[in-house]
Amino acid sequence: MLNNFQSKRQQMVDAQLTPRGIRDKRVIDAMKKVPRHLFLDEALWPQAYEDHPLPIGEKQTISQPFIVALMTELLRLTGREKVLEIGSGSGYQTAVLAELAEQVYTIERIPSIAKRARKLFDTLKYRNIVITIGDGTLGWKEHSPYDGIIVTAAAPNPPQPLLEQLSVGGRLVIPIGNEFSQDLIVYTCEEANHYSEENHGGCRFVKLIGERGWRD
Ligand code: SAH
């Protein structure tokens, strides 16, 4: 079984990631390593490495593998960073980040989802992940500034607290748009209060719900 999933991960990399331009060797290695199926209900394991999002309960989804790889690559992690993730969901993206950064903080608004993710991080022995329940649109000031912030839900515009919690040189990767379609935007903090903006194309996420996101 293990080897079977290992070969599925290799196929996922070869068919979905490399041909679409994912180049960062560390990102590829993390995608080959993290057992994506374990972040899903067992009934979905046969589909775990397919090229689309899947349901994780509470009307939420685990992102498509390519989107996880792309957003991770856009953070340009070297292993020394402190990263904040908004929207822990299944915890899969969190685990990929934990392979590539020094420390990962992650916020999830739905308690049942957060509890399941926390349990899995323990089982898989990820000791550099801290998860909390709350409204991630406000960031997590206590541990700021962050070298990278990743938002895995769609926002109408970049939440100001997240921009403010970036270090100089830090990058915020976030889908911006309406509830039906978004563009993946990278905001880089060039100097205090000065951000550059880069568009990495279309995507579709569930809504970011909170004080600086959409209303419930
Ligand atoms: N990275 C996750 C994506 C999960 S979907 C994965 O691959 O599994 C997005 C998640 O964002 C959902 O679990 C949703 O509950 C959560 N979310 C939405 N608004 C939020 C907010 N303001 N703060 C924290 N989490 C939020």
GROMACS .gro file of C-alpha atoms and ligand atoms in nm:
model
  242
    1MET     CA    1   0.000   0.000   0.000
    2LEU     CA    2   0.276   0.242   0.099
    3ASN     CA    3   0.465   0.187  -0.225
    4ASN     CA    4   0.143   0.222  -0.415
    5PHE     CA    5   0.085   0.573  -0.273
    6GLN     CA    6   0.451   0.660  -0.324
    7SER     CA    7   0.420   0.580  -0.692
    8LYS     CA    8   0.093   0.779  -0.709
    9ARG     CA    9   0.281   1.078  -0.569
   10GLN     CA   10   0.556   1.037  -0.828
   11GLN     CA   11   0.292   1.021  -1.102
   12MET     CA   12   0.126   1.333  -0.960
   13VAL     CA   13   0.458   1.519  -0.981
   14ASP     CA   14   0.533   1.395  -1.333
   15ALA     CA   15   0.186   1.455  -1.477
   16GLN     CA   16   0.056   1.760  -1.288
   17LEU     CA   17   0.342   1.962  -1.143
   18THR     CA   18   0.652   1.945  -1.365
   19PRO     CA   19   0.467   1.997  -1.697
   20ARG     CA   20   0.297   2.308  -1.554
   21GLY     CA   21   0.622   2.469  -1.450
   22ILE     CA   22   0.681   2.376  -1.085
   23ARG     CA   23   1.062   2.389  -1.069
   24ASP     CA   24   1.165   2.427  -0.703
   25LYS     CA   25   1.334   2.097  -0.618
   26ARG     CA   26   1.251   2.131  -0.248
   27VAL     CA   27   0.883   2.182  -0.329
   28ILE     CA   28   0.883   1.877  -0.558
   29ASP     CA   29   1.050   1.667  -0.286
   30ALA     CA   30   0.791   1.777  -0.029
   31MET     CA   31   0.506   1.692  -0.268
   32LYS     CA   32   0.664   1.348  -0.318
   33LYS     CA   33   0.691   1.297   0.056
   34VAL     CA   34   0.371   1.424   0.225
   35PRO     CA   35   0.102   1.149   0.235
   36ARG     CA   36  -0.188   1.352   0.092
   37HIS     CA   37  -0.434   1.061   0.123
   38LEU     CA   38  -0.406   1.068   0.505
   39PHE     CA   39  -0.559   1.418   0.505
   40LEU     CA   40  -0.879   1.275   0.350
   41ASP     CA   41  -1.152   1.032   0.446
   42GLU     CA   42  -1.048   0.680   0.363
   43ALA     CA   43  -1.328   0.653   0.104
   44LEU     CA   44  -1.149   0.925  -0.096
   45TRP     CA   45  -0.801   0.767  -0.085
   46PRO     CA   46  -0.828   0.626  -0.438
   47GLN     CA   47  -0.876   0.984  -0.568
   48ALA     CA   48  -0.628   1.150  -0.333
   49TYR     CA   49  -0.359   1.218  -0.595
   50GLU     CA   50  -0.590   1.324  -0.878
   51ASP     CA   51  -0.579   1.664  -1.043
   52HIS     CA   52  -0.865   1.837  -0.857
   53PRO     CA   53  -0.982   1.956  -0.514
   54LEU     CA   54  -1.176   1.715  -0.291
   55PRO     CA   55  -1.432   1.762  -0.010
   56ILE     CA   56  -1.313   1.763   0.354
   57GLY     CA   57  -1.652   1.823   0.521
   58GLU     CA   58  -1.827   2.144   0.638
   59LYS     CA   59  -1.850   2.246   0.267
   60GLN     CA   60  -1.472   2.298   0.255
   61THR     CA   61  -1.215   2.147   0.020
   62ILE     CA   62  -0.854   2.033   0.010
   63SER     CA   63  -0.684   2.224  -0.272
   64GLN     CA   64  -0.573   2.064  -0.598
   65PRO     CA   65  -0.210   1.939  -0.576
   66PHE     CA   66  -0.088   2.184  -0.843
   67ILE     CA   67  -0.230   2.483  -0.654
   68VAL     CA   68  -0.063   2.367  -0.331
   69ALA     CA   69   0.270   2.332  -0.512
   70LEU     CA   70   0.234   2.666  -0.691
   71MET     CA   71   0.141   2.866  -0.380
   72THR     CA   72   0.424   2.700  -0.187
   73GLU     CA   73   0.676   2.774  -0.463
   74LEU     CA   74   0.565   3.139  -0.468
   75LEU     CA   75   0.670   3.172  -0.101
   76ARG     CA   76   1.032   3.090  -0.204
   77LEU     CA   77   1.110   2.900   0.116
   78THR     CA   78   1.468   2.802   0.199
   79GLY     CA   79   1.413   2.628   0.534
   80ARG     CA   80   1.473   2.916   0.773
   81GLU     CA   81   1.139   3.096   0.749
   82LYS     CA   82   0.851   3.160   0.984
   83VAL     CA   83   0.527   3.119   0.790
   84LEU     CA   84   0.162   3.193   0.870
   85GLU     CA   85  -0.117   3.004   0.696
   86ILE     CA   86  -0.482   3.115   0.701
   87GLY     CA   87  -0.730   2.830   0.639
   88SER     CA   88  -0.570   2.510   0.774
   89GLY     CA   89  -0.851   2.293   0.635
   90SER     CA   90  -0.731   1.935   0.600
   91GLY     CA   91  -0.381   2.040   0.709
   92TYR     CA   92  -0.223   1.913   0.388
   93GLN     CA   93  -0.087   2.249   0.273
   94THR     CA   94   0.034   2.308   0.631
   95ALA     CA   95   0.232   1.984   0.624
   96VAL     CA   96   0.392   2.077   0.292
   97LEU     CA   97   0.494   2.412   0.443
   98ALA     CA   98   0.630   2.239   0.754
   99GLU     CA   99   0.865   2.034   0.532
  100LEU     CA  100   1.006   2.354   0.383
  101ALA     CA  101   1.005   2.624   0.652
  102GLU     CA  102   1.139   2.639   1.005
  103GLN     CA  103   0.812   2.717   1.181
  104VAL     CA  104   0.450   2.720   1.063
  105TYR     CA  105   0.159   2.891   1.238
  106THR     CA  106  -0.185   2.811   1.100
  107ILE     CA  107  -0.535   2.943   1.175
  108GLU     CA  108  -0.866   2.768   1.102
  109ARG     CA  109  -1.209   2.916   1.179
  110ILE     CA  110  -1.410   2.590   1.195
  111PRO     CA  111  -1.329   2.410   1.525
  112SER     CA  112  -1.410   2.053   1.409
  113ILE     CA  113  -1.179   2.093   1.108
  114ALA     CA  114  -0.900   2.242   1.320
  115LYS     CA  115  -0.922   1.960   1.574
  116ARG     CA  116  -0.891   1.694   1.305
  117ALA     CA  117  -0.588   1.868   1.154
  118ARG     CA  118  -0.421   1.906   1.494
  119LYS     CA  119  -0.460   1.535   1.563
  120LEU     CA  120  -0.305   1.447   1.230
  121PHE     CA  121  -0.005   1.680   1.287
  122ASP     CA  122   0.054   1.492   1.612
  123THR     CA  123   0.020   1.151   1.449
  124LEU     CA  124   0.258   1.249   1.168
  125LYS     CA  125   0.496   1.407   1.424
  126TYR     CA  126   0.508   1.757   1.277
  127ARG     CA  127   0.667   1.944   1.566
  128ASN     CA  128   0.705   2.278   1.387
  129ILE     CA  129   0.331   2.341   1.335
  130VAL     CA  130   0.115   2.539   1.577
  131ILE     CA  131  -0.257   2.549   1.494
  132THR     CA  132  -0.522   2.771   1.649
  133ILE     CA  133  -0.894   2.829   1.600
  134GLY     CA  134  -0.993   3.183   1.504
  135ASP     CA  135  -1.043   3.448   1.240
  136GLY     CA  136  -0.728   3.447   1.029
  137THR     CA  137  -0.819   3.770   0.848
  138LEU     CA  138  -0.676   3.944   1.157
  139GLY     CA  139  -0.349   3.752   1.133
  140TRP     CA  140  -0.163   3.633   1.443
  141LYS     CA  141   0.022   3.936   1.575
  142GLU     CA  142   0.190   3.757   1.864
  143HIS     CA  143   0.429   3.564   1.637
  144SER     CA  144   0.472   3.831   1.369
  145PRO     CA  145   0.653   3.939   1.156
  146TYR     CA  146   0.630   3.651   0.907
  147ASP     CA  147   0.861   3.578   0.615
  148GLY     CA  148   0.562   3.435   0.432
  149ILE     CA  149   0.184   3.437   0.470
  150ILE     CA  150  -0.038   3.208   0.265
  151VAL     CA  151  -0.417   3.236   0.251
  152THR     CA  152  -0.593   2.926   0.121
  153ALA     CA  153  -0.937   3.086   0.087
  154ALA     CA  154  -1.062   3.359  -0.147
  155ALA     CA  155  -1.058   3.721  -0.031
  156PRO     CA  156  -1.219   4.033  -0.180
  157ASN     CA  157  -0.894   4.221  -0.113
  158PRO     CA  158  -0.575   4.166   0.090
  159PRO     CA  159  -0.653   4.197   0.464
  160GLN     CA  160  -0.455   4.491   0.603
  161PRO     CA  161  -0.344   4.304   0.921
  162LEU     CA  162  -0.178   4.037   0.704
  163LEU     CA  163   0.016   4.298   0.503
  164GLU     CA  164   0.124   4.461   0.829
  165GLN     CA  165   0.246   4.131   0.977
  166LEU     CA  166   0.493   4.067   0.690
  167SER     CA  167   0.865   4.122   0.749
  168VAL     CA  168   1.054   4.338   0.500
  169GLY     CA  169   1.110   4.104   0.205
  170GLY     CA  170   0.816   3.889   0.322
  171ARG     CA  171   0.555   3.761   0.076
  172LEU     CA  172   0.177   3.726   0.104
  173VAL     CA  173   0.026   3.469  -0.136
  174ILE     CA  174  -0.352   3.506  -0.160
  175PRO     CA  175  -0.639   3.446  -0.406
  176ILE     CA  176  -0.813   3.780  -0.471
  177GLY     CA  177  -1.143   3.820  -0.653
  178ASN     CA  178  -1.513   3.751  -0.616
  179GLU     CA  179  -1.674   3.437  -0.477
  180PHE     CA  180  -1.668   3.257  -0.813
  181SER     CA  181  -1.319   3.322  -0.943
  182GLN     CA  182  -0.995   3.478  -0.826
  183ASP     CA  183  -0.640   3.558  -0.929
  184LEU     CA  184  -0.347   3.430  -0.729
  185ILE     CA  185  -0.165   3.744  -0.613
  186VAL     CA  186   0.173   3.778  -0.443
  187TYR     CA  187   0.227   4.094  -0.237
  188THR     CA  188   0.590   4.151  -0.144
  189CYS     CA  189   0.681   4.391   0.136
  190GLU     CA  190   0.962   4.589  -0.032
  191GLU     CA  191   1.006   4.825   0.263
  192ALA     CA  192   0.782   4.924   0.555
  193ASN     CA  193   0.434   5.005   0.419
  194HIS     CA  194   0.542   4.955   0.058
  195TYR     CA  195   0.419   4.648  -0.131
  196SER     CA  196   0.471   4.528  -0.486
  197GLU     CA  197   0.210   4.308  -0.651
  198GLU     CA  198   0.241   4.015  -0.895
  199ASN     CA  199  -0.045   3.822  -1.061
  200HIS     CA  200  -0.001   3.447  -1.108
  201GLY     CA  201  -0.326   3.369  -1.285
  202GLY     CA  202  -0.674   3.235  -1.225
  203CYS     CA  203  -0.786   3.003  -0.946
  204ARG     CA  204  -1.095   2.912  -0.747
  205PHE     CA  205  -1.114   2.884  -0.368
  206VAL     CA  206  -1.386   2.868  -0.101
  207LYS     CA  207  -1.457   3.199   0.071
  208LEU     CA  208  -1.241   3.359   0.338
  209ILE     CA  209  -1.498   3.444   0.605
  210GLY     CA  210  -1.418   3.699   0.874
  211GLU     CA  211  -1.384   4.058   0.980
  212ARG     CA  212  -1.152   4.147   0.690
  213GLY     CA  213  -1.295   3.890   0.447
  214TRP     CA  214  -1.651   3.798   0.345
  215ARG     CA  215  -1.941   3.811   0.587
  216ASP     CA  216  -2.074   3.471   0.701
  217SAH     N1  217  -0.522   2.448   0.274
  217SAH     C1  218  -0.645   2.378   0.296
  217SAH     C2  219  -0.759   2.452   0.231
  217SAH     C3  220  -0.887   2.434   0.301
  217SAH     S1  221  -1.025   2.525   0.234
  217SAH     C4  222  -0.634   2.237   0.243
  217SAH     O1  223  -0.565   2.217   0.142
  217SAH     O2  224  -0.698   2.146   0.298
  217SAH     C5  225  -1.012   2.677   0.320
  217SAH     C6  226  -1.023   2.675   0.470
  217SAH     O3  227  -1.022   2.810   0.515
  217SAH     C7  228  -1.153   2.614   0.524
  217SAH     O4  229  -1.123   2.511   0.613
  217SAH     C8  230  -1.221   2.732   0.595
  217SAH     O5  231  -1.293   2.695   0.710
  217SAH     C9  232  -1.103   2.819   0.629
  217SAH     N2  233  -1.133   2.961   0.652
  217SAH    C10  234  -1.219   3.043   0.589
  217SAH     N3  235  -1.216   3.166   0.641
  217SAH    C11  236  -1.124   3.164   0.742
  217SAH    C12  237  -1.074   3.262   0.834
  217SAH     N4  238  -1.116   3.388   0.835
  217SAH     N5  239  -0.978   3.224   0.921
  217SAH    C13  240  -0.933   3.095   0.925
  217SAH     N6  241  -0.976   2.999   0.840
  217SAH    C14  242  -1.070   3.033   0.750
   0.00000   0.00000   0.00000
